[in-house]
Amino acid sequence: MADDLRFLVGIDGGGTSCRARLCDHNGQLLAEAKTGSANILLGAEVAMASIQDAIATAAAQAGLAGADFSHMAVGLALAGAEHRKAWYDFMAQPHPYGRMALNTDGYGACLGAWNGQDGAIFIAGTGSVGILRRGKEITVLGGREFPISDQGSGAIMGLRLIQQVLLSVDGIVPQTELVRHVLAHFGQDVDAIVEWSKTARPCDYGQFSPQIFRLSEQNDSLAVALLQQTATDIEMWLNALLTRGADQVCLMGGIGERIAPWLTPAIQRRLAAPQGDAMDGAILIAQGDHNLYPL
């Protein structure tokens, strides 16, 4: 690291939040902060504003409110960074930092999970994506966003849930406790569900995931079926990563961290515990040559 770059900053940014981790040049944690959306597909300026806010907040917490930001090397692991135009639009913006490198949030998660070494991950959260890293060669599976991709995610599981709820209203499938929970959420108003669906985001569908897991423990037939289908989808992605050459895969994300018991024993044996998270990966991005596209 250059002598004038005294601080490392890791940024993990998605559609919901932007997390910043500020470290000294040795990687010693100084402070962390969290702000709004940093998905660069939702606007390069919006993402940059969230990032600068998060970094300034972390610096203030570390007692560095008056610090020269030009002494910071910033590693960005951001949602939407895989889109070339969005990547270049974001990186074309002025910023006060000494160095800035940008890659995807999935790449950051993979770096963190394997502590900078080669390896594979599958993220099953609100969305889903599989990543296999072998040196500079990166294989990405899925991750083309809801609703056309993201199988194995909370969003797709929530979409299937809403479909089953509507079928139950029509008397085609049974009404379970999970169905009644969703109907109560919408005030027993089917028109409200239809209206909601016109503007619902992936996170809106994914909000039902905790209840699905909870009611599966009570053997709710719909909750069980939804988790079985989600597990089948995740196994599809895991098998694809293994076929591509992965030895083991780290399961990450809110769904991934809870789905292992629903997977077959053969797949469970190929899982590995992550050594770190996307924030750790973002710090590694700050330390090395990890830009997704050439500047």
Short mmCIF file of C-alpha atoms in Angstrom, two decimals:
data_model
loop_
_atom_site.label_atom_id
_atom_site.label_comp_id
_atom_site.label_asym_id
_atom_site.label_seq_id
_atom_site.Cartn_x
_atom_site.Cartn_y
_atom_site.Cartn_z
CA MET A 1 0.00 0.00 0.00
CA ALA A 2 1.30 3.45 -0.93
CA ASP A 3 2.76 5.45 1.94
CA ASP A 4 0.17 8.21 1.55
CA LEU A 5 -2.77 5.75 1.78
CA ARG A 6 -3.09 5.40 5.53
CA PHE A 7 -6.62 3.99 5.71
CA LEU A 8 -8.54 1.13 4.13
CA VAL A 9 -12.27 1.45 3.58
CA GLY A 10 -14.53 -1.43 2.57
CA ILE A 11 -18.01 -0.76 1.22
CA ASP A 12 -20.73 -3.40 0.85
CA GLY A 13 -23.61 -1.73 -0.97
CA GLY A 14 -26.98 -3.02 -2.17
CA GLY A 15 -30.47 -1.83 -2.87
CA THR A 16 -31.37 -1.58 0.80
CA SER A 17 -28.26 -0.31 2.55
CA CYS A 18 -24.62 0.71 2.29
CA ARG A 19 -22.20 -0.50 4.96
CA ALA A 20 -18.75 1.02 5.43
CA ARG A 21 -15.84 -0.46 7.36
CA LEU A 22 -12.90 1.83 8.13
CA CYS A 23 -9.54 0.25 8.99
CA ASP A 24 -5.99 1.44 9.39
CA HIS A 25 -3.43 0.43 6.75
CA ASN A 26 -2.79 -2.83 8.63
CA GLY A 27 -6.47 -3.79 8.45
CA GLN A 28 -7.21 -3.00 12.11
CA LEU A 29 -10.88 -2.06 12.50
CA LEU A 30 -11.50 1.59 13.44
CA ALA A 31 -15.23 2.07 12.84
CA GLU A 32 -18.28 0.95 10.86
CA ALA A 33 -21.33 2.85 9.59
CA LYS A 34 -24.48 2.18 7.59
CA THR A 35 -26.48 4.42 5.26
CA GLY A 36 -28.98 4.14 2.37
CA SER A 37 -29.02 2.37 -0.99
CA ALA A 38 -25.81 1.92 -2.99
CA ASN A 39 -27.06 -0.17 -5.92
CA ILE A 40 -25.47 1.68 -8.83
CA LEU A 41 -28.28 0.61 -11.18
CA LEU A 42 -30.56 2.85 -9.12
CA GLY A 43 -28.36 5.84 -9.90
CA ALA A 44 -24.62 6.48 -9.78
CA GLU A 45 -25.10 9.78 -7.93
CA VAL A 46 -27.40 8.24 -5.31
CA ALA A 47 -24.93 5.42 -4.70
CA MET A 48 -21.96 7.80 -4.42
CA ALA A 49 -23.85 10.00 -1.97
CA SER A 50 -24.63 6.99 0.25
CA ILE A 51 -21.02 5.82 0.09
CA GLN A 52 -19.57 9.22 0.96
CA ASP A 53 -22.07 9.60 3.79
CA ALA A 54 -21.17 6.16 5.19
CA ILE A 55 -17.43 6.84 4.98
CA ALA A 56 -17.77 10.27 6.59
CA THR A 57 -19.89 8.79 9.38
CA ALA A 58 -17.37 6.01 10.02
CA ALA A 59 -14.51 8.53 10.01
CA ALA A 60 -16.34 10.69 12.55
CA GLN A 61 -16.95 7.67 14.78
CA ALA A 62 -13.23 6.89 14.62
CA GLY A 63 -12.36 10.44 15.62
CA LEU A 64 -11.15 11.29 12.12
CA ALA A 65 -13.79 13.87 11.20
CA GLY A 66 -11.14 16.22 9.84
CA ALA A 67 -9.12 13.51 8.11
CA ASP A 68 -7.85 13.99 4.57
CA PHE A 69 -9.91 11.53 2.52
CA SER A 70 -7.11 11.41 -0.06
CA HIS A 71 -5.29 9.12 2.36
CA MET A 72 -8.03 6.47 1.99
CA ALA A 73 -8.03 3.46 -0.33
CA VAL A 74 -11.66 2.50 -0.90
CA GLY A 75 -12.80 -0.96 -2.00
CA LEU A 76 -16.35 -1.10 -3.30
CA ALA A 77 -18.44 -4.27 -3.47
CA LEU A 78 -21.65 -2.91 -4.99
CA ALA A 79 -24.85 -4.35 -6.39
CA GLY A 80 -25.24 -3.57 -10.08
CA ALA A 81 -21.50 -3.25 -10.72
CA GLU A 82 -21.59 -6.10 -13.24
CA HIS A 83 -23.35 -3.80 -15.70
CA ARG A 84 -20.55 -2.23 -17.73
CA LYS A 85 -22.22 1.13 -18.44
CA ALA A 86 -23.30 1.54 -14.81
CA TRP A 87 -19.75 0.67 -13.69
CA TYR A 88 -18.18 3.33 -15.93
CA ASP A 89 -20.85 5.92 -15.10
CA PHE A 90 -20.15 5.44 -11.41
CA MET A 91 -16.36 5.49 -11.70
CA ALA A 92 -16.49 8.65 -13.84
CA GLN A 93 -17.76 10.64 -10.86
CA PRO A 94 -15.39 12.87 -8.89
CA HIS A 95 -14.46 11.67 -5.42
CA PRO A 96 -12.01 12.73 -2.71
CA TYR A 97 -10.35 9.35 -2.12
CA GLY A 98 -6.77 8.42 -2.87
CA ARG A 99 -7.76 5.23 -4.65
CA MET A 100 -11.07 3.58 -5.45
CA ALA A 101 -11.70 0.10 -6.86
CA LEU A 102 -15.12 -1.26 -7.81
CA ASN A 103 -16.39 -4.80 -8.21
CA THR A 104 -19.70 -6.54 -7.52
CA ASP A 105 -21.17 -7.30 -4.12
CA GLY A 106 -21.03 -10.99 -5.05
CA TYR A 107 -17.31 -10.76 -5.84
CA GLY A 108 -16.74 -9.07 -2.49
CA ALA A 109 -18.65 -11.82 -0.73
CA CYS A 110 -16.59 -14.49 -2.51
CA LEU A 111 -13.30 -12.77 -1.61
CA GLY A 112 -14.40 -12.50 2.02
CA ALA A 113 -15.74 -16.04 2.25
CA TRP A 114 -12.43 -17.53 1.12
CA ASN A 115 -10.15 -14.88 2.67
CA GLY A 116 -8.88 -13.77 -0.72
CA GLN A 117 -8.19 -17.31 -1.97
CA ASP A 118 -9.92 -19.07 -4.86
CA GLY A 119 -13.30 -20.60 -4.07
CA ALA A 120 -17.02 -20.64 -4.75
CA ILE A 121 -20.05 -19.17 -3.03
CA PHE A 122 -23.77 -19.19 -3.54
CA ILE A 123 -25.68 -16.23 -2.13
CA ALA A 124 -29.34 -16.87 -1.40
CA GLY A 125 -30.85 -13.76 0.12
CA THR A 126 -33.49 -11.48 -1.32
CA GLY A 127 -31.89 -12.38 -4.66
CA SER A 128 -29.47 -15.15 -5.59
CA VAL A 129 -26.19 -15.63 -7.46
CA GLY A 130 -23.41 -18.21 -7.68
CA ILE A 131 -19.75 -17.22 -8.07
CA LEU A 132 -16.63 -19.31 -8.69
CA ARG A 133 -13.29 -17.49 -8.49
CA ARG A 134 -10.08 -18.99 -9.89
CA GLY A 135 -7.45 -16.25 -10.05
CA LYS A 136 -8.64 -13.66 -12.56
CA GLU A 137 -11.19 -16.09 -13.98
CA ILE A 138 -14.64 -15.42 -12.51
CA THR A 139 -17.65 -17.61 -13.31
CA VAL A 140 -21.03 -16.12 -12.42
CA LEU A 141 -24.17 -18.23 -12.46
CA GLY A 142 -27.62 -16.65 -12.29
CA GLY A 143 -27.98 -13.29 -10.60
CA ARG A 144 -29.93 -11.76 -13.48
CA GLU A 145 -32.43 -10.32 -11.04
CA PHE A 146 -36.05 -10.85 -10.14
CA PRO A 147 -38.35 -12.16 -11.58
CA ILE A 148 -36.54 -13.75 -14.52
CA SER A 149 -33.69 -15.22 -12.45
CA ASP A 150 -32.89 -15.46 -8.71
CA GLN A 151 -34.17 -19.01 -8.18
CA GLY A 152 -33.49 -20.09 -4.62
CA SER A 153 -34.03 -16.56 -3.29
CA GLY A 154 -36.42 -15.05 -0.80
CA ALA A 155 -38.01 -12.98 -3.56
CA ILE A 156 -38.85 -15.97 -5.74
CA MET A 157 -40.08 -17.92 -2.72
CA GLY A 158 -42.30 -14.97 -1.79
CA LEU A 159 -43.65 -14.73 -5.34
CA ARG A 160 -44.57 -18.43 -5.26
CA LEU A 161 -46.22 -17.88 -1.90
CA ILE A 162 -48.42 -15.10 -3.25
CA GLN A 163 -49.40 -17.29 -6.20
CA GLN A 164 -50.45 -20.08 -3.83
CA VAL A 165 -52.38 -17.64 -1.66
CA LEU A 166 -54.42 -16.55 -4.68
CA LEU A 167 -55.03 -20.17 -5.67
CA SER A 168 -56.28 -20.84 -2.15
CA VAL A 169 -58.68 -17.92 -2.40
CA ASP A 170 -60.08 -19.56 -5.54
CA GLY A 171 -60.49 -22.82 -3.61
CA ILE A 172 -57.94 -24.69 -5.72
CA VAL A 173 -55.38 -25.39 -2.97
CA PRO A 174 -55.93 -25.65 0.81
CA GLN A 175 -55.70 -22.65 3.11
CA THR A 176 -52.89 -23.21 5.60
CA GLU A 177 -51.75 -21.07 8.51
CA LEU A 178 -49.19 -19.47 6.18
CA VAL A 179 -51.94 -18.51 3.73
CA ARG A 180 -53.98 -17.02 6.56
CA HIS A 181 -50.94 -15.03 7.70
CA VAL A 182 -50.54 -13.48 4.24
CA LEU A 183 -54.25 -12.74 3.89
CA ALA A 184 -54.22 -11.04 7.29
CA HIS A 185 -51.19 -9.01 6.18
CA PHE A 186 -53.30 -7.62 3.31
CA GLY A 187 -56.46 -7.15 5.41
CA GLN A 188 -58.22 -10.09 3.76
CA ASP A 189 -58.38 -8.00 0.58
CA VAL A 190 -57.40 -9.81 -2.62
CA ASP A 191 -57.60 -6.58 -4.60
CA ALA A 192 -55.02 -5.13 -2.22
CA ILE A 193 -52.65 -8.01 -3.09
CA VAL A 194 -53.12 -7.37 -6.81
CA GLU A 195 -52.55 -3.64 -6.41
CA TRP A 196 -49.49 -4.25 -4.22
CA SER A 197 -48.03 -6.61 -6.82
CA LYS A 198 -47.91 -3.87 -9.45
CA THR A 199 -45.15 -2.03 -7.61
CA ALA A 200 -43.76 -4.70 -5.24
CA ARG A 201 -39.98 -4.97 -5.18
CA PRO A 202 -37.95 -8.14 -4.56
CA CYS A 203 -37.55 -7.19 -0.88
CA ASP A 204 -41.34 -6.86 -0.59
CA TYR A 205 -41.76 -10.46 -1.72
CA GLY A 206 -38.83 -11.57 0.41
CA GLN A 207 -40.35 -10.16 3.61
CA PHE A 208 -42.40 -13.34 4.04
CA SER A 209 -39.33 -15.62 4.26
CA PRO A 210 -38.98 -15.57 8.08
CA GLN A 211 -42.61 -16.61 8.46
CA ILE A 212 -42.14 -19.43 5.93
CA PHE A 213 -39.23 -20.81 7.95
CA ARG A 214 -41.12 -20.39 11.22
CA LEU A 215 -44.26 -22.16 10.04
CA SER A 216 -42.28 -24.95 8.39
CA GLU A 217 -41.24 -25.92 11.93
CA GLN A 218 -44.95 -26.42 12.65
CA ASN A 219 -45.28 -28.59 9.52
CA ASP A 220 -47.38 -26.07 7.62
CA SER A 221 -47.76 -27.89 4.30
CA LEU A 222 -47.33 -24.79 2.12
CA ALA A 223 -44.29 -23.56 4.07
CA VAL A 224 -42.70 -26.99 3.78
CA ALA A 225 -43.41 -27.17 0.05
CA LEU A 226 -41.97 -23.71 -0.57
CA LEU A 227 -38.76 -24.52 1.30
CA GLN A 228 -38.43 -27.83 -0.50
CA GLN A 229 -38.72 -26.05 -3.85
CA THR A 230 -36.23 -23.40 -2.74
CA ALA A 231 -33.80 -26.11 -1.62
CA THR A 232 -34.18 -27.84 -4.99
CA ASP A 233 -33.39 -24.58 -6.77
CA ILE A 234 -30.34 -23.98 -4.58
CA GLU A 235 -29.10 -27.54 -5.20
CA MET A 236 -29.37 -26.84 -8.95
CA TRP A 237 -27.02 -23.87 -8.57
CA LEU A 238 -24.67 -25.71 -6.19
CA ASN A 239 -24.39 -28.67 -8.56
CA ALA A 240 -23.64 -26.27 -11.41
CA LEU A 241 -20.80 -24.69 -9.41
CA LEU A 242 -19.42 -28.12 -8.54
CA THR A 243 -19.62 -29.15 -12.19
CA ARG A 244 -17.67 -26.01 -13.12
CA GLY A 245 -14.85 -27.16 -10.84
CA ALA A 246 -15.62 -25.96 -7.32
CA ASP A 247 -14.49 -28.34 -4.56
CA GLN A 248 -16.75 -26.81 -1.92
CA VAL A 249 -19.24 -23.95 -1.82
CA CYS A 250 -20.01 -21.43 0.90
CA LEU A 251 -23.72 -20.76 1.31
CA MET A 252 -24.40 -17.14 2.22
CA GLY A 253 -27.35 -14.79 2.62
CA GLY A 254 -30.43 -14.91 4.82
CA ILE A 255 -31.92 -17.92 3.00
CA GLY A 256 -28.59 -19.66 2.41
CA GLU A 257 -27.66 -19.55 6.09
CA ARG A 258 -30.86 -21.43 7.03
CA ILE A 259 -31.44 -23.78 4.10
CA ALA A 260 -28.71 -26.41 4.73
CA PRO A 261 -30.99 -28.85 6.65
CA TRP A 262 -33.30 -28.93 3.61
CA LEU A 263 -30.51 -29.98 1.24
CA THR A 264 -29.57 -33.58 0.45
CA PRO A 265 -26.75 -35.12 2.51
CA ALA A 266 -24.54 -35.38 -0.58
CA ILE A 267 -24.76 -31.63 -1.14
CA GLN A 268 -24.41 -30.82 2.56
CA ARG A 269 -21.03 -32.57 2.51
CA ARG A 270 -19.81 -30.13 -0.15
CA LEU A 271 -20.60 -27.02 1.89
CA ALA A 272 -17.93 -24.95 3.64
CA ALA A 273 -18.28 -22.32 6.35
CA PRO A 274 -17.44 -18.78 5.12
CA GLN A 275 -14.27 -17.35 6.64
CA GLY A 276 -15.56 -13.79 6.25
CA ASP A 277 -18.26 -11.66 4.67
CA ALA A 278 -18.62 -9.08 1.90
CA MET A 279 -17.21 -6.38 4.17
CA ASP A 280 -14.01 -8.40 4.59
CA GLY A 281 -13.98 -8.85 0.81
CA ALA A 282 -14.38 -5.12 0.26
CA ILE A 283 -11.32 -4.44 2.41
CA LEU A 284 -9.40 -6.91 0.23
CA ILE A 285 -10.66 -5.03 -2.85
CA ALA A 286 -9.24 -1.85 -1.33
CA GLN A 287 -5.85 -3.55 -0.89
CA GLY A 288 -5.44 -5.05 -4.35
CA ASP A 289 -6.14 -4.85 -8.08
CA HIS A 290 -9.78 -5.86 -8.17
CA ASN A 291 -11.50 -3.46 -10.57
CA LEU A 292 -14.10 -5.38 -12.59
CA TYR A 293 -13.39 -3.37 -15.77
CA PRO A 294 -10.26 -1.52 -16.91
CA LEU A 295 -10.18 2.21 -16.22
#
